[in-house]
XYZ file of C-alpha atoms in Angstrom:
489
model
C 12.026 -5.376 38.176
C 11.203 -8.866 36.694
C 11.056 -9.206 33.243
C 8.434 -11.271 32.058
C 9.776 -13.575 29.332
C 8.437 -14.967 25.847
C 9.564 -16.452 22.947
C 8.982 -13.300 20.931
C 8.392 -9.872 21.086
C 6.764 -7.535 18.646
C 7.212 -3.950 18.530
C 4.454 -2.398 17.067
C 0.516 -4.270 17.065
C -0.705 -3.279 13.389
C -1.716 -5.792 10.562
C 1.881 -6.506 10.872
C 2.459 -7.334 14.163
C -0.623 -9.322 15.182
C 0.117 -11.592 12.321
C 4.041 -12.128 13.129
C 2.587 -12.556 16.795
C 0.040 -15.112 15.363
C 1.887 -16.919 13.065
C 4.488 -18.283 15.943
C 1.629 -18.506 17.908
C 0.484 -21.266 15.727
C 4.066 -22.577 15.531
C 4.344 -23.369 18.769
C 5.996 -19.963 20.241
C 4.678 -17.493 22.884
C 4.790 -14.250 21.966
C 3.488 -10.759 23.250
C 2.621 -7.201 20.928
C 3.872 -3.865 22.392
C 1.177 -0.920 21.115
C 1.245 2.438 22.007
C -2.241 3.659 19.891
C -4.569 1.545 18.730
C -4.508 -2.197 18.563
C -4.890 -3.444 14.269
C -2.805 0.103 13.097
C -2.827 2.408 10.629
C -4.408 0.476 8.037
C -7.770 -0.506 10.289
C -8.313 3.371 11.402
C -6.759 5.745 9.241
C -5.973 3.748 5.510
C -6.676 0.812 3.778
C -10.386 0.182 5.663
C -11.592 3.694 5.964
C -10.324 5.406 2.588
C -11.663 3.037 0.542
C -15.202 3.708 2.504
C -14.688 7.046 1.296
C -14.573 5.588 -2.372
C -16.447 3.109 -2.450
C -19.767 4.887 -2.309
C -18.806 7.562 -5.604
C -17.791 4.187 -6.896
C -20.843 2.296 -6.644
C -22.829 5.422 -8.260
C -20.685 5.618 -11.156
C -21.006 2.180 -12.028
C -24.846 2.591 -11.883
C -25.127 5.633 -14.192
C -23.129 3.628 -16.743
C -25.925 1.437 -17.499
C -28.919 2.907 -18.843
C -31.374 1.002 -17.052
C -29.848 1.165 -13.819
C -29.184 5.330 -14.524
C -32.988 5.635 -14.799
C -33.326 3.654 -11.437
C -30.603 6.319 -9.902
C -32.951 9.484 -8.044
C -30.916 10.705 -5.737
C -27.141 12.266 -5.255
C -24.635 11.337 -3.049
C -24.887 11.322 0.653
C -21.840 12.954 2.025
C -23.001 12.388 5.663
C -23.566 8.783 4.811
C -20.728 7.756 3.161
C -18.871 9.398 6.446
C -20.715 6.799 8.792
C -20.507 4.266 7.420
C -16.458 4.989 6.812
C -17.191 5.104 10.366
C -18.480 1.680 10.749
C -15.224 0.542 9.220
C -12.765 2.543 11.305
C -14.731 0.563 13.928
C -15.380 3.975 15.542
C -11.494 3.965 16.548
C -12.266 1.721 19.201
C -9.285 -1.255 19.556
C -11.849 -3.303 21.723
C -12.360 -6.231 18.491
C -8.919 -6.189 17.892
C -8.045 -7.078 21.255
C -10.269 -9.581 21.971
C -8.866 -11.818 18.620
C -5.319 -10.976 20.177
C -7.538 -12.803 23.212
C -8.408 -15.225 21.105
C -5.224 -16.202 19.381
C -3.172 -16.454 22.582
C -1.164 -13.402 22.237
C -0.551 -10.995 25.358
C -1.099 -7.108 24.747
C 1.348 -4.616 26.422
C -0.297 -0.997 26.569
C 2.754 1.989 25.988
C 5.598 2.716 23.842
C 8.905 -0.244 23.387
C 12.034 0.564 23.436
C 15.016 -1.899 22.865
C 17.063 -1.964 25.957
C 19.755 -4.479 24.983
C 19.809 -7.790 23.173
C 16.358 -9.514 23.706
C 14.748 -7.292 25.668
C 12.589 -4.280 25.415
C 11.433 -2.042 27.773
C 8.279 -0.635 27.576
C 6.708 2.536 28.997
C 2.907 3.102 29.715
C 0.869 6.239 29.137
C 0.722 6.381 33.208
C 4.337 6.293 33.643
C 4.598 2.663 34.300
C 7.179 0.544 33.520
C 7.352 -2.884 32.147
C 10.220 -5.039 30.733
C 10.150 -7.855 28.070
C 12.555 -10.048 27.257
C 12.377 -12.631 23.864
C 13.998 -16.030 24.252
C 14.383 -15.940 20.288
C 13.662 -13.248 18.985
C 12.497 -8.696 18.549
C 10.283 -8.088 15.754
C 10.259 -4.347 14.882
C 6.406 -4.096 13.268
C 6.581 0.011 14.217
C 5.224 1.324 11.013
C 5.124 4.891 9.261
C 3.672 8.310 9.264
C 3.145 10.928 6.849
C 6.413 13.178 6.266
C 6.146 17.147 6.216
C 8.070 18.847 3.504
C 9.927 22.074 5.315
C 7.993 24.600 3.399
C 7.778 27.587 5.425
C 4.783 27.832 7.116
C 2.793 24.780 6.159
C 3.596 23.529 10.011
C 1.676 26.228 11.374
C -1.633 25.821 8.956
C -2.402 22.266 10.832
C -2.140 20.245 7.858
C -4.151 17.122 7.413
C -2.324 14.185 6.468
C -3.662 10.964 5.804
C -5.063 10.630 9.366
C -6.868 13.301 8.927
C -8.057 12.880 5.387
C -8.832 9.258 6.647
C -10.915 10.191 9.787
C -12.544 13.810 8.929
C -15.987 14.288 10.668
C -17.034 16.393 7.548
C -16.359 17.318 4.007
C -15.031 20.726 3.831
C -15.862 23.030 0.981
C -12.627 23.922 -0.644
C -9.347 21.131 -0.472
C -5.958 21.420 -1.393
C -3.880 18.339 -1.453
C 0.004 18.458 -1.962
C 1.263 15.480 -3.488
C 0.347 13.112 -6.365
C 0.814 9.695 -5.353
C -1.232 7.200 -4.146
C -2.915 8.806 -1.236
C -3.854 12.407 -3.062
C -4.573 10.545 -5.897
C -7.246 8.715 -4.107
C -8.117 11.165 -1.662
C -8.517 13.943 -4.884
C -11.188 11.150 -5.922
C -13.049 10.835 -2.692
C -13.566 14.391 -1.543
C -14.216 15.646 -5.190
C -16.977 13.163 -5.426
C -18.482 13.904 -1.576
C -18.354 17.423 -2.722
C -15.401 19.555 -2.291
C -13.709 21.523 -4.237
C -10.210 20.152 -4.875
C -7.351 21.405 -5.734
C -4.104 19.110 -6.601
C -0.599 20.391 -6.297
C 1.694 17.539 -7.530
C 5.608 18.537 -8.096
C 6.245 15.140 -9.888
C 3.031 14.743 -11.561
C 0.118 12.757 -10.856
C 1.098 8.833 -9.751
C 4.283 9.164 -11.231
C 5.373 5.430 -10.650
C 2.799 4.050 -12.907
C 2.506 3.846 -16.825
C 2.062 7.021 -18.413
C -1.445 5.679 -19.902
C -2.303 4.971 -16.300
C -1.813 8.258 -14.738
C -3.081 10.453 -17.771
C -6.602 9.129 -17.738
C -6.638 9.091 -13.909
C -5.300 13.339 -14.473
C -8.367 13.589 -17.439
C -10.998 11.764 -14.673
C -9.678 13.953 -11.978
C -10.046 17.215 -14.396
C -13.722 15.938 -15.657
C -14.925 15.794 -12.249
C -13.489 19.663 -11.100
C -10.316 18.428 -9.489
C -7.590 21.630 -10.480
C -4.170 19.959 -11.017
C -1.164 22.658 -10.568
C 1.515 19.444 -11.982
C 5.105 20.030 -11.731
C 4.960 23.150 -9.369
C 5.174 22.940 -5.598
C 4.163 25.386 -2.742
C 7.010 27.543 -1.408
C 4.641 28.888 1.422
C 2.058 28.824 3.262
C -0.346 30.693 5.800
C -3.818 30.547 7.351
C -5.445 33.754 8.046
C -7.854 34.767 10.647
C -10.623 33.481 9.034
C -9.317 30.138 8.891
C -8.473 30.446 4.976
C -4.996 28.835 4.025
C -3.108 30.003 1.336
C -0.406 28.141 -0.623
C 2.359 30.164 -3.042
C 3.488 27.900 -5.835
C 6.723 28.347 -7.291
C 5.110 28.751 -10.481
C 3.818 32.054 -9.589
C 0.721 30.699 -8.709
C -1.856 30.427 -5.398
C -4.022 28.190 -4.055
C -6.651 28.494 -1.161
C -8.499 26.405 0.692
C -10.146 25.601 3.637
C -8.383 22.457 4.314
C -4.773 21.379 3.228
C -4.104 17.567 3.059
C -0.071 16.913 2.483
C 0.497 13.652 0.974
C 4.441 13.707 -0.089
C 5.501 10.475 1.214
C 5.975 8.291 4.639
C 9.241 8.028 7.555
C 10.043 5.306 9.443
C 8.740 4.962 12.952
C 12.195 4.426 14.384
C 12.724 7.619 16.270
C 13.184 6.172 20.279
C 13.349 2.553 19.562
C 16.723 2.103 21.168
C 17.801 1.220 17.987
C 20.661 3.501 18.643
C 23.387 1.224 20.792
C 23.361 -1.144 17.450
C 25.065 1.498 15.439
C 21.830 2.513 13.290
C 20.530 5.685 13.267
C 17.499 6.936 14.999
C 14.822 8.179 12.568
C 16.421 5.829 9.305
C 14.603 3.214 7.043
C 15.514 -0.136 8.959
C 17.742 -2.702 6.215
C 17.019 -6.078 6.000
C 18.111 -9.616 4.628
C 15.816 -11.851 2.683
C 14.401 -13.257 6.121
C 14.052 -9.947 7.157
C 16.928 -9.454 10.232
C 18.236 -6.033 11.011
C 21.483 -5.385 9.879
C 23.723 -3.280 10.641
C 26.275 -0.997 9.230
C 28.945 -3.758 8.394
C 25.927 -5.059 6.686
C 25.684 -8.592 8.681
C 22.489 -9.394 10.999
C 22.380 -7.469 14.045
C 24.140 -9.629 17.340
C 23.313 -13.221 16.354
C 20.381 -12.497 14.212
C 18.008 -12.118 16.796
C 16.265 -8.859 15.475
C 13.617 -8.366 13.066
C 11.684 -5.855 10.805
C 8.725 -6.270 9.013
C 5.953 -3.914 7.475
C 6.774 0.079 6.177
C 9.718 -0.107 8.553
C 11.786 -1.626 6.040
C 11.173 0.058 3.024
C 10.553 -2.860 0.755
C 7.041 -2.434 -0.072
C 4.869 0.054 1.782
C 1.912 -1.868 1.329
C -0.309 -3.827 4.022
C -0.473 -6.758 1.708
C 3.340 -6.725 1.568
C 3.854 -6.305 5.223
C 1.512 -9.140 6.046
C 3.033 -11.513 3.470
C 6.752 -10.191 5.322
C 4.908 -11.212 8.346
C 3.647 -14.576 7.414
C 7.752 -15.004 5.855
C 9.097 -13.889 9.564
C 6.894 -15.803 11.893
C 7.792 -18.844 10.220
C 11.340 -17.945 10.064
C 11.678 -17.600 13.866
C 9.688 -20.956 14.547
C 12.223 -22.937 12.251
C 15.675 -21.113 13.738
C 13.689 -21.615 16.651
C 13.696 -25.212 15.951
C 16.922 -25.577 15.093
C 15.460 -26.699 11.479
C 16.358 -25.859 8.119
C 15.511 -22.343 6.593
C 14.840 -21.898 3.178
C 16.174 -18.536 1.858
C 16.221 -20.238 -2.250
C 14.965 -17.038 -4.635
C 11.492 -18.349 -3.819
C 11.438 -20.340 -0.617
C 8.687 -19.739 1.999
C 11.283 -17.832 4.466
C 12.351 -15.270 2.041
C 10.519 -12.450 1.430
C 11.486 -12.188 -2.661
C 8.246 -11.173 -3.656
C 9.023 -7.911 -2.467
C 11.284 -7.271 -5.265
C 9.698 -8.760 -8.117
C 5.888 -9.266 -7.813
C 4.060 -6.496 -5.517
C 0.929 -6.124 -6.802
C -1.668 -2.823 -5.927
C -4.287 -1.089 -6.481
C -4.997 2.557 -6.748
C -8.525 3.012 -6.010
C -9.159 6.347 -7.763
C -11.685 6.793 -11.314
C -11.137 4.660 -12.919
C -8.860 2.324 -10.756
C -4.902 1.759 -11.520
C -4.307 -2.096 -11.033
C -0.097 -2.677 -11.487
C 2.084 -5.889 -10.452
C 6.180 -5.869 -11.070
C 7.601 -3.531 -13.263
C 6.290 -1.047 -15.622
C 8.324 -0.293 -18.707
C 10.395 2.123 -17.090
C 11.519 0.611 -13.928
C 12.579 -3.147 -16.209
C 14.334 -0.789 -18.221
C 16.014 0.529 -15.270
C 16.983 -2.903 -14.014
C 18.960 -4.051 -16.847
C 16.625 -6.141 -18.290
C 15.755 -6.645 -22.189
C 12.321 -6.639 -22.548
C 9.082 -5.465 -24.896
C 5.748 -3.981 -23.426
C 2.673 -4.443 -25.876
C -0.451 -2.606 -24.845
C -4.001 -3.252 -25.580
C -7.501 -0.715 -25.869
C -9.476 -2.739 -22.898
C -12.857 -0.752 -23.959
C -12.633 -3.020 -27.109
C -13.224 -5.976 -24.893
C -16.478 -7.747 -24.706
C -16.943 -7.933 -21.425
C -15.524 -4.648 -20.879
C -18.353 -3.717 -23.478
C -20.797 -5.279 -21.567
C -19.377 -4.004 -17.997
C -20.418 -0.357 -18.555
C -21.225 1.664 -21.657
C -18.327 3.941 -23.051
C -15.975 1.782 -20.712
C -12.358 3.439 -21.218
C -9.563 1.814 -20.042
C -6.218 0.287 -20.797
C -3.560 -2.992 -20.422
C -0.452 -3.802 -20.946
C 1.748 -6.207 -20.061
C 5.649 -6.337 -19.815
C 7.529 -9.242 -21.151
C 11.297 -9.780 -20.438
C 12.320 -10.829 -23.745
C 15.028 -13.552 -22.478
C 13.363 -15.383 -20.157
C 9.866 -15.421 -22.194
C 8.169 -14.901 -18.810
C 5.769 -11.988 -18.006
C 7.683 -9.324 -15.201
C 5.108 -6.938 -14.990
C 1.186 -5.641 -15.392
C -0.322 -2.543 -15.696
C -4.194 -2.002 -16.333
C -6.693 1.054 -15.722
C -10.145 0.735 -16.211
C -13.307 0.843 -13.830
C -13.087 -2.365 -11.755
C -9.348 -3.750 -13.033
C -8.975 -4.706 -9.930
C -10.550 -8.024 -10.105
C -7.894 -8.702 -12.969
C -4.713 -8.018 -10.660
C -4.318 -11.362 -9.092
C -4.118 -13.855 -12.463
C -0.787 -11.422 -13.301
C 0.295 -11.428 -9.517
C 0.320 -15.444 -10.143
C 1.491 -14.897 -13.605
C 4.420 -12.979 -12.510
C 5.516 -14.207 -9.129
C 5.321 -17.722 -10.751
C 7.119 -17.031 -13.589
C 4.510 -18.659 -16.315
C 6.663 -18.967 -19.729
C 4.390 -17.025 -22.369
C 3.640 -20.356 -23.952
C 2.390 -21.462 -21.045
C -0.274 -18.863 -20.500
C -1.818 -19.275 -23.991
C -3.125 -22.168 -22.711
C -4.685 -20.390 -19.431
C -8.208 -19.514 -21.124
C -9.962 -16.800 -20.083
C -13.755 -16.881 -20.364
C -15.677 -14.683 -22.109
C -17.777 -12.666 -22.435
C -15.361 -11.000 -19.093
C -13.001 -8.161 -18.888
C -10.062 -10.871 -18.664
C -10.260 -11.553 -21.959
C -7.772 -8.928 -22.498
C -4.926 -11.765 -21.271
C -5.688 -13.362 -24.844
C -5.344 -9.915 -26.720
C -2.136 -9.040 -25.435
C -0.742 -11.880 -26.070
C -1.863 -11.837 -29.843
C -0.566 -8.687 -29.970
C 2.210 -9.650 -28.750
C 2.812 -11.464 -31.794
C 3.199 -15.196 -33.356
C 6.579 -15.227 -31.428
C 4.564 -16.512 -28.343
C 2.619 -18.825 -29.953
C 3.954 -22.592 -29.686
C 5.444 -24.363 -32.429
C 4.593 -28.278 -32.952
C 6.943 -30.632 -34.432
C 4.781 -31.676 -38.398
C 1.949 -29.509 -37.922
C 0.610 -28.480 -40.790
């Protein structure tokens, strides 16, 4: 069989993918995508795109009735079935057919089936019909594969059909009771979205709710959750689990307790897509995480880059940052990796140079989109301390804000900042509030580009706005921060 050849080959056509694909596109590369589903990923059809459709509506509502005069203009409830087509709309009806035209577009070729890694270079791929193609990369493999939602072995819960986020993602309707296992990110949110569409929820969360957040975070997301009907079973987990013959699923706690529902969304964490890659004849194991340099090659078990460096991973596969924003700014590092080695010119791996992927480690920023939104970047008091580093957090009441004032009546919310005392330079941001947000991407810059604290007094913010909490944490930081000039008064 002839092989048809490229410059690169990408393993996996998500957010990822497509933009390692286009990015050496525009360097001057060929490359082609291998997809076995649908083209643009998990984050198009069944995440980012179509949960926060499911939010965005409850959102939009509660933001109204905090204004009086837009309350009184308010007549109506919710429209579950509405909300659900236009999450629709976004999904793009999981049809691929846009996304493939852009790859069209771009000048990137589409493979159909599932790739395997044959040997150095080369991947073999295998259609849904049984056909057989092989690829083979002059410079390089990029492994863009992904995640899916893990199952906990509880006994039982296999054989209830569990949603997981696919499923929570892409329901056709709301059912009437939900239980979700798991208090992260995804039950967080999802807790949010099908309490406010209507169902009852139930949350079973063994390490508490968002546990990698500040405590001030999560515990007025768990009082939100609790005003609007959500019951939280916290520290417990389900031991068992059946569905009877009317369809009814019940979940033992090891508290004791039981929970029953019509629908049971588990949402305790993600595995690597790395099961049949081939990855195998390299020495790494089938099924692991996928460990990376700062430019993002493969290594393997001795640690150095797999063969000469010719193999990539970018996205969830690796771990760093399961994130789409992370994966795409890995993406946008990778591409122009391969075009330079490519090149035979220089690579810049320095802490902050545009072919390492460093911001993984210091500055991811997100956004948890339940009531009232979570809005972090870096570290949270907790995780610095756990790093070694020396540093003070000061908090501040964001309600007290003007424009927080002004933004919604009885706004509640909260900021803080964490400073690492030796360095005088902000390493991480934590706020919760409706619509903080917005306010994420002046600490993202703050943090990833290392502003000295004496440098961001002078970095105004406007007012009457929300981000006039930057200027109260700092005064609360105290006159430590504040600049000192040579004979002034």
């Amino acid at each position: 069989m002839t092989a048809a050849v490229y410059d690169v080959v990408v393993v996996g056509a998500g957010p990822v993918g497509e933009n390692v694909a286009d990015r050496v596109v525009q360097g001057g590369l060929t490359a082609a995508v291998v997809e076995r589903e649908l083209v643009g990923g998990e984050c198009s059809y069944w995440a980012c795109m179509p949960t926060k459709a499911l939010l965005r509506d409850a959102a939009a509502l509660r933001a109204a009735r905090s204004l009086p005069g837009a309350r009184a203009a308010v007549t109506g409830e919710l429209d579950p079935a509405a909300v659900l087509r236009r999450r629709d709309e976004f999904a793009a009806r999981w049809d691929d057919g846009g996304q493939v035209a852009w790859l069209e577009r771009a000048g990137i070729a589409l493979v159909r089936g599932t790739g395997r890694i044959a040997g150095a270079r080369t991947v073999e791929v295998t259609g849904a019909d049984g056909s057989a193609a092989t690829l083979e990369a002059r410079h390089a493999v990029v492994v863009a594969t992904g995640s899916s939602a893990r199952l906990p072995e509880i006994p039982g819960l296999a054989d209830v059909a569990p949603w997981t986020s696919r499923e929570a993602a892409a329901a056709p309707a709301v059912p009437a009771r939900l239980a979700i296992v798991g208090g992260g990110v995804v039950g967080a949110e999802m807790a949010t979205a099908y309490a406010a569409l209507g169902a009852q929820v139930t949350l079973v969360a063994r390490d508490g709710l968002l546990p990698a957040v500040e405590p001030f975070a999560s515990d007025l997301v768990a009082r939100s959750l609790k005003a609007a009907g959500v019951v939280q079973h916290l520290r417990t987990e389900p031991v068992r689990a059946h569905r009877d013959a009317q369809g009814v699923v019940r979940l033992v706690l090891a508290d004791g307790s039981a929970v029953e529902a019509d629908e049971v969304l588990v949402a305790t964490g993600r595995r690597p897509r790395t099961d049949d890659l081939g990855l195998d004849r390299f020495g790494l194991a089938p099924g692991d995480w996928l460990r990376v340099d700062d430019s993002l090659r493969v290594l393997g078990p001795d640690g150095a880059p797999v063969g000469d460096g010719w193999l990539y991973a970018a996205g969830d596969v690796n771990r760093r940052a399961l994130l789409t924003h992370q994966g795409k700014y890995q993406a946008r590092a990778v591409g122009d990796t391969i075009v330079a080695r490519a090149r035979g010119a220089a690579v810049d791996l320095s802490p902050w140079g545009r072919h390492a992927a460093t911001a993984d480690l210091r500055a991811v920023p997100q956004v948890v989109f339940t009531d009232p939104e979570v809005a972090t970047v870096g570290h949270t008091s907790a995780s610095a301390a756990a790093a070694g580093l020396r540093v003070r957090t000061v908090e501040h009441d964001l309600g007290s804000v003007a424009g927080a004032a002004l933004h919604a009546d009885g706004y509640t919310g909260r900021a803080a900042m964490v400073v690492d005392e030796d360095r005088q330079v902000l390493v991480g941001f934590t706020a919760v509030g409706p619509d903080v947000g917005e306010l994420l991407h002046a600490a993202t810059v703050a943090v990833a580009g290392e502003v000295p604290l004496d440098r961001l007094w002078h970095a105004v913010p406007a007012y009457p706005t929300v981000s006039e909490v930057w200027l109260r944490l700092l005064e609360a930081y105290g006159r430590d921060a504040v600049p000192v000039v040579a004979g002034a008064a």
